[in-house]
Amino acid sequence: MRGAACTALLALLLDGLVILASRLWLERGLAR
């Protein structure tokens, strides 16, 4: 149970990081 919760949390964190990175990349690309 604890392992599954850890995996879910890691997946959520990775999702957030990907979204943040793509948003920053898009903003940087639009600024040019």
C-alpha positions as CSV (number, residue, x, y, z in Angstrom):
1,M,0.0,0.0,0.0
2,R,2.7,2.4,1.0
3,G,4.7,1.6,-2.1
4,A,1.7,2.3,-4.4
5,A,1.1,5.7,-2.7
6,C,4.8,6.5,-3.1
7,T,4.6,5.7,-6.8
8,A,1.5,7.7,-7.3
9,L,3.1,10.7,-5.6
10,L,6.2,10.4,-7.8
11,A,4.0,10.2,-10.9
12,L,2.1,13.4,-9.8
13,L,5.4,15.2,-9.1
14,L,6.8,14.2,-12.5
15,D,3.6,15.3,-14.2
16,G,3.9,18.7,-12.5
17,L,7.5,19.1,-13.5
18,V,6.8,18.3,-17.1
19,I,3.9,20.8,-17.2
20,L,6.1,23.5,-15.6
21,A,9.0,22.8,-17.9
22,S,6.8,22.9,-21.0
23,R,5.1,26.1,-19.8
24,L,8.5,27.8,-19.2
25,W,9.8,26.5,-22.6
26,L,6.7,27.9,-24.4
27,E,7.0,31.2,-22.6
28,R,10.7,31.5,-23.6
29,G,9.8,30.5,-27.2
30,L,7.0,33.1,-27.4
31,A,9.2,35.8,-25.9
32,R,11.7,35.7,-28.8
